[in-house]
Amino acid sequence: MSNAREKKHAKKMRNQPTNVTLSSGFGAGDERGVKHHNGNEKSFQYQKQEPHSGAPQHQQPKLTHIPSEPCMNEQPSKGQCRGEKGKGQAGWRGGHQGATREIPKYITASTFARARVAEINAMLKAVTQKSSNSLVFQTLPRHMRRRAMSHNVKRLPRRLREIAQKEAEKTEHQKKEHSKNKCRKARRCHSNLLSEFNRRQKKNVWLETHIWHAKRFHMVKKWGFCLGERPTIKSYRASYRAMTKHCLLQDLSYYCCLELNGKEEEILKALSRMCSIDAGLTFAAVHFLSGKRQGSLVLYRADKYPEEMLGPITFIWKPERGTSTIPVNRKLWLWTHPTLKEDILTELKIVCQCVQPPEAAASIPEVVLTPHEEKSNIKQTENCRKRKRDDGEKNTNPVKKIVGDGTRNPSQPYSWTSSTTGIVVSDLTMEMNRYRLIGPLSHSILTEALKTASVYTEVEDAETVPHSWWVETCKNPDIVSVHHRQEAIFELLGGIATPAEIPAGTVLGLTVGDPRVNLPQKKSKALPNLEKCQDKEKVRQLCLEGVPVECAHSFIWNQDICKSVTENQISEKELNQMRSELMVPGSQLNLGHCESKIPVLLIQQPGKVTGEDRLGWGSGWDILLPKGWGMAFWIPFIYHGARVGGLKEALMHSRYKGAPSIPDDFPDCPAGILFAIEQENNLLENYKRHPPAKRPNYIKLGTLSPFRCPWEQLTRDWESRSTAQAESPVSPCSSANAKSDPGREDLCEMEGEQGPQLSCDPETLKDKPGEPEEMMDTDSPGAAAAGDTADEDVHGSNGGGTESTFCVLRSRKLLKLLAAWCQPVARRNRAALRASRMHEQELTRATCLSILRDYPRSLVWVNLSLIKKGNPELHTMICIPSKDDVLNLNEDRLYCGPQESRHSDPFKAKAQKQKEKKKVEKEQIQEGGAIQVVAGEQRCAIACAEGTPGLWPGPLPEVTGHCSRALLGFVTQGDFSLAAGCGEALGFVSLTGLLEMLSGQPADKKGLVLLRTPASLQYRFARIIIDI
């Protein structure tokens, strides 16, 4: 039977009872039949019959019977056979030829009825069962359908109403209750919008500029905030041009502010345990303590310097008023990255001996409404929409809600007091806005967008003006005098060419008017106004001395004033209403005494302050605002020519400055360790998305760790290497080396007087590399032991906790020494170098040992500039060049660098063997055989099977000697530099390895290293620069 006929037969038998069978027919010659139940339990069946001579070749059915029924044994006639030819094959089996002869004489009614019950039930089921998901009214012919049948049963025919009623009572057909708050008009209601926004930012807080960014930026959820990562348009080069020639605007309001309030001596005593004068200026520096400059430093756990670093911060002291000798409470603001906040806050509470007060959560901002309150609010909104307000009804404006203000938990404390020291630690996160303007035109945009507040002279206006604090302030002539001096200094900024001319960290306090009043009609570009620099003496004094102490004061330090300014802000709706009522459209709006007075704080950002190249690049201003005024200042800055950047632009800014980015470039702090783990997981997930043929095999490329920097193992390997060489010292200034490298003769003479030095020859620094299979052999006991230690140090410390056994060298004295040693000197300048370095220490073995005794496992932050071609990437390896590499570079100017030989992948062969072994085992198990496998081989097989192809599975071997060039460090930031016109990178190198490399390099090749990206075998020459 063909497929089509089988499908047709199956379709006919689909709804038939099991005891009734349709004949498949179609020429089937076997005996088939159906048992008919009757009173005598007789059975009839068909029998094959030979065709007559004149009839067509067709199987004729023939009735046979049991001998007890002679009447049923008659042969059908020829005509009957012809007439029934087409019916007998597809009809019902049994008794369709000659009904009078097939009907039995006697039947039993009860037995016959029982036999028919199954057929009747099957028929009723087939009739009542629906063959589709259509409702009753949908099955009617089109001419019988009526409108509204779906919800009005009486429009259906009476025979179908009962079925339709049952369908309507089912839950899936019930009408869903539509919320009354689903229409667009209700959704766009201001109160409902704020409630919805606060609900959506319970986990990730929104900045006040979030909605503006969400329309123009790719948003990411990081550090508990929803931030703009990069613009949706191509803006890499445009952002660089803005930072170099114009102005780039960034929203840094996600930075956390911690306030310390107490006696100056107690605060300095507590904070002195968390920092060291060895790493730079501290909180007690004169310029910082006066409040006229902003400072920056790195905090550590109490009395743990140089280990257990917490993170970098910037700080500002509140300026003192007057010169009273009575000790008064001082305020100190600490600004830190959100990833570092919890660790720093915990340590501050420990050193300040603070405890949580019972009334800590007394003054907490308004929180998100509960669902019950939201419903009541919706009902009130609906009632207000239906009726008009009576004239006599009091218009009570509710307290304004700020986007981001409903995210604080009322049960969580935000202030801690010490009963012993009297210090109060407060968390002011999201209580202020902080914007950063980068570029030479940043101060021009500030002077164009902001206008200083006018002074009130009429006292009677104090009762009618909503800003009563400013009226009361204007009554004090000393404060008015300071305000006029601040205004004069602010006007001078408009004529200065670049913010880099101002002393680094200068603080200027201001009180300005509403910037929305001065909003231009269309976007313009603010330029310096040289007419404001007529008084050259004042400009010179400002550039040399900075802002006076009394002009650094701002009312933004007063929380009550900031709260009043936020609550009395004029809404956009009211401003637009006033603009529409102007006699001349487009003219400037004059609010008079109703104009808001906003206290702000301007902080100068110095930009690039290290090194000798591009000093002052990336300088600008930071502006601090009270909360609620974010968009009121954001739009005027953009309308005066500022270009907005995101997190990618901030990373580019730090890379071009040569400054470490937070938390990427702080591997010794808890936040940096967690960031490295998260970054490794993201890169590994992206690597696994590609098939093995479309991704690099890092084992063959000799890259042990392409997705993370194993700082723990790198510092440990260099420490063990240095210890091994200390036991068997080798003099680098042998006669052979001097002959092979004539440029080192003078250096060897100098070293001979000082004593033996450490050797940095790569042949002696690293073990002799054998074949790749031997280098990557993991079966030896020594390699297994080293692997176990590496696993404990790297995976255990980084994965399980946030403690690190290494540290980053931040001693300015040692960094200056290393920076001098890394500078290459030509032969003709060596005499001058000796004269200039008479007061400096020479690079001797004793000096190196004394440094390594204090900093055994340390990393050094370095700048890397490629000499020839090359574009460094993330996790690029920094290696030590061999003597042959240096000779080839001297002989051939076009020599780009050596090339690493391709390694073999032993794990690939092991995985293939294990796969074949499993296949054989499976076959033998299926045959009934049993296999005994050694436990050690099973563990190895599991490790190979669980590892990702192309990546080194399990613990890493020695990282410094894995390749032909000794590994010195890794790159954390790298790309092509638009400023230098070549590849530039930032990263860390091992202090031990750096000293050994410098002690063995000739004077004109100091600081020469090799860079190799993780997915390449080509080394590129680069030079190390340590900027201080």
PDB file of C-alpha atoms in Angstrom, residues 284-512:
ATOM      1  CA  ALA A 284      47.705  67.446  56.987  1.00  0.00           C
ATOM      2  CA  ALA A 285      49.347  69.321  54.070  1.00  0.00           C
ATOM      3  CA  VAL A 286      49.064  73.093  54.487  1.00  0.00           C
ATOM      4  CA  HIS A 287      47.321  73.855  51.202  1.00  0.00           C
ATOM      5  CA  PHE A 288      44.851  71.016  51.687  1.00  0.00           C
ATOM      6  CA  LEU A 289      44.155  71.780  55.338  1.00  0.00           C
ATOM      7  CA  SER A 290      43.287  75.392  54.595  1.00  0.00           C
ATOM      8  CA  GLY A 291      40.560  74.322  52.160  1.00  0.00           C
ATOM      9  CA  LYS A 292      41.908  76.198  49.118  1.00  0.00           C
ATOM     10  CA  ARG A 293      43.083  73.033  47.302  1.00  0.00           C
ATOM     11  CA  GLN A 294      41.733  69.569  46.652  1.00  0.00           C
ATOM     12  CA  GLY A 295      44.025  66.675  47.559  1.00  0.00           C
ATOM     13  CA  SER A 296      44.293  63.074  46.471  1.00  0.00           C
ATOM     14  CA  LEU A 297      45.908  60.039  48.061  1.00  0.00           C
ATOM     15  CA  VAL A 298      45.596  56.278  48.506  1.00  0.00           C
ATOM     16  CA  LEU A 299      44.041  54.829  51.657  1.00  0.00           C
ATOM     17  CA  TYR A 300      45.178  51.631  53.375  1.00  0.00           C
ATOM     18  CA  ARG A 301      43.860  49.623  56.252  1.00  0.00           C
ATOM     19  CA  ALA A 302      44.919  51.021  59.609  1.00  0.00           C
ATOM     20  CA  ASP A 303      48.676  50.627  60.166  1.00  0.00           C
ATOM     21  CA  LYS A 304      49.051  48.246  57.197  1.00  0.00           C
ATOM     22  CA  TYR A 305      51.011  50.394  54.700  1.00  0.00           C
ATOM     23  CA  PRO A 306      52.215  49.362  52.072  1.00  0.00           C
ATOM     24  CA  GLU A 307      49.905  46.331  52.058  1.00  0.00           C
ATOM     25  CA  GLU A 308      46.104  45.926  52.171  1.00  0.00           C
ATOM     26  CA  MET A 309      45.314  48.967  50.073  1.00  0.00           C
ATOM     27  CA  LEU A 310      41.673  50.153  50.084  1.00  0.00           C
ATOM     28  CA  GLY A 311      41.650  52.538  47.125  1.00  0.00           C
ATOM     29  CA  PRO A 312      42.331  56.093  45.931  1.00  0.00           C
ATOM     30  CA  ILE A 313      40.279  59.086  47.072  1.00  0.00           C
ATOM     31  CA  THR A 314      40.092  62.842  46.625  1.00  0.00           C
ATOM     32  CA  PHE A 315      39.336  65.090  49.610  1.00  0.00           C
ATOM     33  CA  ILE A 316      38.410  68.701  50.407  1.00  0.00           C
ATOM     34  CA  TRP A 317      38.520  70.466  53.762  1.00  0.00           C
ATOM     35  CA  LYS A 318      35.857  73.069  54.498  1.00  0.00           C
ATOM     36  CA  PRO A 319      37.596  76.480  54.744  1.00  0.00           C
ATOM     37  CA  GLU A 320      37.611  78.162  58.116  1.00  0.00           C
ATOM     38  CA  ARG A 321      35.946  81.517  58.623  1.00  0.00           C
ATOM     39  CA  GLY A 322      38.084  84.020  60.483  1.00  0.00           C
ATOM     40  CA  THR A 323      41.252  83.368  62.470  1.00  0.00           C
ATOM     41  CA  SER A 324      39.884  82.409  65.865  1.00  0.00           C
ATOM     42  CA  THR A 325      42.174  80.389  68.118  1.00  0.00           C
ATOM     43  CA  ILE A 326      39.262  78.474  69.666  1.00  0.00           C
ATOM     44  CA  PRO A 327      39.154  74.930  68.219  1.00  0.00           C
ATOM     45  CA  VAL A 328      36.010  74.479  66.177  1.00  0.00           C
ATOM     46  CA  ASN A 329      34.610  71.517  64.321  1.00  0.00           C
ATOM     47  CA  ARG A 330      35.904  71.029  60.810  1.00  0.00           C
ATOM     48  CA  LYS A 331      34.283  69.204  57.907  1.00  0.00           C
ATOM     49  CA  LEU A 332      36.098  66.938  55.483  1.00  0.00           C
ATOM     50  CA  TRP A 333      34.631  65.473  52.294  1.00  0.00           C
ATOM     51  CA  LEU A 334      36.076  62.240  50.888  1.00  0.00           C
ATOM     52  CA  TRP A 335      35.126  61.393  47.286  1.00  0.00           C
ATOM     53  CA  THR A 336      35.581  57.786  46.250  1.00  0.00           C
ATOM     54  CA  HIS A 337      34.502  55.329  43.591  1.00  0.00           C
ATOM     55  CA  PRO A 338      31.329  53.340  44.432  1.00  0.00           C
ATOM     56  CA  THR A 339      33.226  50.024  44.330  1.00  0.00           C
ATOM     57  CA  LEU A 340      35.544  51.270  47.091  1.00  0.00           C
ATOM     58  CA  LYS A 341      32.938  52.927  49.282  1.00  0.00           C
ATOM     59  CA  GLU A 342      31.999  50.027  51.561  1.00  0.00           C
ATOM     60  CA  ASP A 343      35.580  49.066  52.411  1.00  0.00           C
ATOM     61  CA  ILE A 344      36.632  52.655  53.063  1.00  0.00           C
ATOM     62  CA  LEU A 345      33.500  53.444  55.095  1.00  0.00           C
ATOM     63  CA  THR A 346      34.007  50.351  57.265  1.00  0.00           C
ATOM     64  CA  GLU A 347      37.625  51.265  57.956  1.00  0.00           C
ATOM     65  CA  LEU A 348      36.706  54.888  58.702  1.00  0.00           C
ATOM     66  CA  LYS A 349      34.198  53.779  61.304  1.00  0.00           C
ATOM     67  CA  ILE A 350      36.879  51.596  62.887  1.00  0.00           C
ATOM     68  CA  VAL A 351      39.588  54.258  63.106  1.00  0.00           C
ATOM     69  CA  CYS A 352      37.114  56.934  64.224  1.00  0.00           C
ATOM     70  CA  GLN A 353      35.531  54.534  66.767  1.00  0.00           C
ATOM     71  CA  CYS A 354      32.032  55.308  65.495  1.00  0.00           C
ATOM     72  CA  VAL A 355      28.849  53.483  66.479  1.00  0.00           C
ATOM     73  CA  GLN A 356      25.385  53.677  64.989  1.00  0.00           C
ATOM     74  CA  PRO A 357      23.077  56.041  66.902  1.00  0.00           C
ATOM     75  CA  PRO A 358      19.479  54.998  67.572  1.00  0.00           C
ATOM     76  CA  GLU A 359      18.145  58.052  65.729  1.00  0.00           C
ATOM     77  CA  ALA A 360      20.439  57.574  62.731  1.00  0.00           C
ATOM     78  CA  ALA A 361      17.560  57.244  60.297  1.00  0.00           C
ATOM     79  CA  ALA A 362      15.668  60.292  61.526  1.00  0.00           C
ATOM     80  CA  SER A 363      16.170  62.527  58.505  1.00  0.00           C
ATOM     81  CA  ILE A 364      15.657  60.174  55.605  1.00  0.00           C
ATOM     82  CA  PRO A 365      14.348  61.350  52.214  1.00  0.00           C
ATOM     83  CA  GLU A 366      10.969  60.298  50.943  1.00  0.00           C
ATOM     84  CA  VAL A 367      10.784  56.672  49.886  1.00  0.00           C
ATOM     85  CA  VAL A 368       8.913  54.763  47.229  1.00  0.00           C
ATOM     86  CA  LEU A 369       5.198  54.404  47.824  1.00  0.00           C
ATOM     87  CA  THR A 370       3.834  51.028  48.861  1.00  0.00           C
ATOM     88  CA  PRO A 371       1.357  49.312  46.529  1.00  0.00           C
ATOM     89  CA  HIS A 372      -1.554  50.329  48.799  1.00  0.00           C
ATOM     90  CA  GLU A 373      -0.417  53.970  48.736  1.00  0.00           C
ATOM     91  CA  GLU A 374       0.043  53.815  44.986  1.00  0.00           C
ATOM     92  CA  LYS A 375      -3.558  52.634  44.550  1.00  0.00           C
ATOM     93  CA  SER A 376      -4.872  55.400  46.773  1.00  0.00           C
ATOM     94  CA  ASN A 377      -2.763  57.895  44.873  1.00  0.00           C
ATOM     95  CA  ILE A 378      -4.185  56.636  41.580  1.00  0.00           C
ATOM     96  CA  LYS A 379      -7.728  56.971  42.908  1.00  0.00           C
ATOM     97  CA  GLN A 380      -7.050  60.514  44.018  1.00  0.00           C
ATOM     98  CA  THR A 381      -5.636  61.330  40.603  1.00  0.00           C
ATOM     99  CA  GLU A 382      -8.727  59.930  38.908  1.00  0.00           C
ATOM    100  CA  ASN A 383     -11.042  61.879  41.198  1.00  0.00           C
ATOM    101  CA  CYS A 384      -9.107  65.053  40.550  1.00  0.00           C
ATOM    102  CA  ARG A 385      -9.400  64.445  36.828  1.00  0.00           C
ATOM    103  CA  LYS A 386     -13.166  64.076  36.998  1.00  0.00           C
ATOM    104  CA  ARG A 387     -13.937  67.234  38.942  1.00  0.00           C
ATOM    105  CA  LYS A 388     -12.591  70.741  38.992  1.00  0.00           C
ATOM    106  CA  ARG A 389     -11.036  72.259  42.066  1.00  0.00           C
ATOM    107  CA  ASP A 390     -13.237  74.596  43.979  1.00  0.00           C
ATOM    108  CA  ASP A 391     -12.153  78.195  44.115  1.00  0.00           C
ATOM    109  CA  GLY A 392     -12.083  78.134  47.879  1.00  0.00           C
ATOM    110  CA  GLU A 393     -10.043  74.951  48.020  1.00  0.00           C
ATOM    111  CA  LYS A 394      -6.539  75.370  49.272  1.00  0.00           C
ATOM    112  CA  ASN A 395      -3.811  74.665  46.689  1.00  0.00           C
ATOM    113  CA  THR A 396      -1.309  72.695  48.739  1.00  0.00           C
ATOM    114  CA  ASN A 397       1.659  71.688  46.594  1.00  0.00           C
ATOM    115  CA  PRO A 398       3.153  68.353  47.671  1.00  0.00           C
ATOM    116  CA  VAL A 399       6.820  68.049  48.366  1.00  0.00           C
ATOM    117  CA  LYS A 400       8.694  67.609  45.087  1.00  0.00           C
ATOM    118  CA  LYS A 401      10.124  64.192  44.420  1.00  0.00           C
ATOM    119  CA  ILE A 402      13.551  64.005  42.814  1.00  0.00           C
ATOM    120  CA  VAL A 403      14.356  61.126  40.523  1.00  0.00           C
ATOM    121  CA  GLY A 404      16.762  58.982  42.517  1.00  0.00           C
ATOM    122  CA  ASP A 405      15.505  60.292  45.866  1.00  0.00           C
ATOM    123  CA  GLY A 406      13.336  57.264  46.597  1.00  0.00           C
ATOM    124  CA  THR A 407      16.143  54.736  46.603  1.00  0.00           C
ATOM    125  CA  ARG A 408      17.311  55.045  50.210  1.00  0.00           C
ATOM    126  CA  ASN A 409      16.180  52.475  52.681  1.00  0.00           C
ATOM    127  CA  PRO A 410      14.652  54.243  55.709  1.00  0.00           C
ATOM    128  CA  SER A 411      15.841  51.486  58.029  1.00  0.00           C
ATOM    129  CA  GLN A 412      19.465  51.879  56.912  1.00  0.00           C
ATOM    130  CA  PRO A 413      21.619  54.420  58.841  1.00  0.00           C
ATOM    131  CA  TYR A 414      23.540  57.146  57.030  1.00  0.00           C
ATOM    132  CA  SER A 415      25.344  58.720  59.982  1.00  0.00           C
ATOM    133  CA  TRP A 416      27.616  57.295  62.690  1.00  0.00           C
ATOM    134  CA  THR A 417      28.893  59.108  65.788  1.00  0.00           C
ATOM    135  CA  SER A 418      31.893  58.386  68.017  1.00  0.00           C
ATOM    136  CA  SER A 419      31.406  58.953  71.713  1.00  0.00           C
ATOM    137  CA  THR A 420      35.168  58.961  72.395  1.00  0.00           C
ATOM    138  CA  THR A 421      36.522  61.145  69.561  1.00  0.00           C
ATOM    139  CA  GLY A 422      33.374  63.127  68.793  1.00  0.00           C
ATOM    140  CA  ILE A 423      33.735  62.475  65.048  1.00  0.00           C
ATOM    141  CA  VAL A 424      30.543  62.073  62.989  1.00  0.00           C
ATOM    142  CA  VAL A 425      30.847  60.044  59.769  1.00  0.00           C
ATOM    143  CA  SER A 426      28.024  60.663  57.267  1.00  0.00           C
ATOM    144  CA  ASP A 427      27.230  59.147  53.902  1.00  0.00           C
ATOM    145  CA  LEU A 428      26.254  61.908  51.425  1.00  0.00           C
ATOM    146  CA  THR A 429      25.992  59.690  48.358  1.00  0.00           C
ATOM    147  CA  MET A 430      23.469  61.039  45.804  1.00  0.00           C
ATOM    148  CA  GLU A 431      23.000  64.176  47.931  1.00  0.00           C
ATOM    149  CA  MET A 432      25.017  66.214  45.401  1.00  0.00           C
ATOM    150  CA  ASN A 433      25.631  66.262  41.672  1.00  0.00           C
ATOM    151  CA  ARG A 434      29.172  66.317  40.309  1.00  0.00           C
ATOM    152  CA  TYR A 435      29.932  67.220  36.696  1.00  0.00           C
ATOM    153  CA  ARG A 436      33.359  67.212  35.058  1.00  0.00           C
ATOM    154  CA  LEU A 437      34.281  69.526  32.184  1.00  0.00           C
ATOM    155  CA  ILE A 438      37.508  68.499  30.391  1.00  0.00           C
ATOM    156  CA  GLY A 439      39.306  70.660  27.863  1.00  0.00           C
ATOM    157  CA  PRO A 440      40.756  74.126  27.330  1.00  0.00           C
ATOM    158  CA  LEU A 441      37.323  75.736  26.849  1.00  0.00           C
ATOM    159  CA  SER A 442      35.769  74.316  30.029  1.00  0.00           C
ATOM    160  CA  HIS A 443      36.164  77.529  32.026  1.00  0.00           C
ATOM    161  CA  SER A 444      34.778  79.541  29.091  1.00  0.00           C
ATOM    162  CA  ILE A 445      31.631  77.399  29.131  1.00  0.00           C
ATOM    163  CA  LEU A 446      31.326  77.909  32.894  1.00  0.00           C
ATOM    164  CA  THR A 447      31.577  81.682  32.616  1.00  0.00           C
ATOM    165  CA  GLU A 448      29.065  81.797  29.750  1.00  0.00           C
ATOM    166  CA  ALA A 449      26.497  79.430  31.274  1.00  0.00           C
ATOM    167  CA  LEU A 450      26.649  80.669  34.878  1.00  0.00           C
ATOM    168  CA  LYS A 451      26.004  84.160  36.188  1.00  0.00           C
ATOM    169  CA  THR A 452      26.730  85.085  39.785  1.00  0.00           C
ATOM    170  CA  ALA A 453      23.722  85.824  41.987  1.00  0.00           C
ATOM    171  CA  SER A 454      22.618  89.414  42.480  1.00  0.00           C
ATOM    172  CA  VAL A 455      22.824  90.862  45.987  1.00  0.00           C
ATOM    173  CA  TYR A 456      19.598  91.872  47.725  1.00  0.00           C
ATOM    174  CA  THR A 457      19.567  95.411  49.059  1.00  0.00           C
ATOM    175  CA  GLU A 458      15.917  95.714  50.163  1.00  0.00           C
ATOM    176  CA  VAL A 459      15.271  94.096  53.530  1.00  0.00           C
ATOM    177  CA  GLU A 460      11.491  94.109  53.179  1.00  0.00           C
ATOM    178  CA  ASP A 461      11.720  91.502  50.431  1.00  0.00           C
ATOM    179  CA  ALA A 462      12.805  88.858  52.924  1.00  0.00           C
ATOM    180  CA  GLU A 463       9.225  87.849  53.700  1.00  0.00           C
ATOM    181  CA  THR A 464       8.038  87.549  50.107  1.00  0.00           C
ATOM    182  CA  VAL A 465      11.120  85.966  48.513  1.00  0.00           C
ATOM    183  CA  PRO A 466      11.159  82.132  48.740  1.00  0.00           C
ATOM    184  CA  HIS A 467      14.960  82.133  49.158  1.00  0.00           C
ATOM    185  CA  SER A 468      15.064  83.674  52.595  1.00  0.00           C
ATOM    186  CA  TRP A 469      18.537  82.258  53.298  1.00  0.00           C
ATOM    187  CA  TRP A 470      20.078  84.480  50.624  1.00  0.00           C
ATOM    188  CA  VAL A 471      18.278  87.553  51.970  1.00  0.00           C
ATOM    189  CA  GLU A 472      19.639  86.877  55.426  1.00  0.00           C
ATOM    190  CA  THR A 473      23.102  86.285  54.001  1.00  0.00           C
ATOM    191  CA  CYS A 474      23.102  89.582  52.136  1.00  0.00           C
ATOM    192  CA  LYS A 475      22.659  91.408  55.444  1.00  0.00           C
ATOM    193  CA  ASN A 476      26.216  90.459  56.421  1.00  0.00           C
ATOM    194  CA  PRO A 477      28.661  92.890  54.754  1.00  0.00           C
ATOM    195  CA  ASP A 478      31.627  90.526  55.150  1.00  0.00           C
ATOM    196  CA  ILE A 479      29.843  87.754  53.241  1.00  0.00           C
ATOM    197  CA  VAL A 480      28.788  90.234  50.546  1.00  0.00           C
ATOM    198  CA  SER A 481      32.387  91.395  50.208  1.00  0.00           C
ATOM    199  CA  VAL A 482      33.576  87.792  49.764  1.00  0.00           C
ATOM    200  CA  HIS A 483      30.832  87.219  47.217  1.00  0.00           C
ATOM    201  CA  HIS A 484      32.043  90.189  45.137  1.00  0.00           C
ATOM    202  CA  ARG A 485      35.627  88.898  45.275  1.00  0.00           C
ATOM    203  CA  GLN A 486      34.470  85.462  44.118  1.00  0.00           C
ATOM    204  CA  GLU A 487      32.576  87.107  41.279  1.00  0.00           C
ATOM    205  CA  ALA A 488      35.692  89.022  40.179  1.00  0.00           C
ATOM    206  CA  ILE A 489      37.835  85.888  40.170  1.00  0.00           C
ATOM    207  CA  PHE A 490      35.171  83.989  38.276  1.00  0.00           C
ATOM    208  CA  GLU A 491      35.108  86.686  35.593  1.00  0.00           C
ATOM    209  CA  LEU A 492      38.882  86.440  35.234  1.00  0.00           C
ATOM    210  CA  LEU A 493      38.580  82.749  34.334  1.00  0.00           C
ATOM    211  CA  GLY A 494      36.870  83.664  31.049  1.00  0.00           C
ATOM    212  CA  GLY A 495      40.051  85.190  29.671  1.00  0.00           C
ATOM    213  CA  ILE A 496      42.493  82.403  30.594  1.00  0.00           C
ATOM    214  CA  ALA A 497      43.615  80.179  27.729  1.00  0.00           C
ATOM    215  CA  THR A 498      43.436  76.826  29.524  1.00  0.00           C
ATOM    216  CA  PRO A 499      42.589  75.548  33.030  1.00  0.00           C
ATOM    217  CA  ALA A 500      46.113  74.091  33.271  1.00  0.00           C
ATOM    218  CA  GLU A 501      47.387  77.605  34.020  1.00  0.00           C
ATOM    219  CA  ILE A 502      45.567  77.560  37.374  1.00  0.00           C
ATOM    220  CA  PRO A 503      47.287  75.754  40.289  1.00  0.00           C
ATOM    221  CA  ALA A 504      46.272  72.105  40.548  1.00  0.00           C
ATOM    222  CA  GLY A 505      43.235  71.424  42.721  1.00  0.00           C
ATOM    223  CA  THR A 506      42.175  75.070  43.155  1.00  0.00           C
ATOM    224  CA  VAL A 507      38.776  75.413  44.859  1.00  0.00           C
ATOM    225  CA  LEU A 508      36.416  78.326  44.156  1.00  0.00           C
ATOM    226  CA  GLY A 509      33.055  78.776  45.875  1.00  0.00           C
ATOM    227  CA  LEU A 510      30.197  80.594  44.129  1.00  0.00           C
ATOM    228  CA  THR A 511      26.528  81.443  44.431  1.00  0.00           C
ATOM    229  CA  VAL A 512      24.929  81.635  40.992  1.00  0.00           C
TER     230      VAL A 512
END
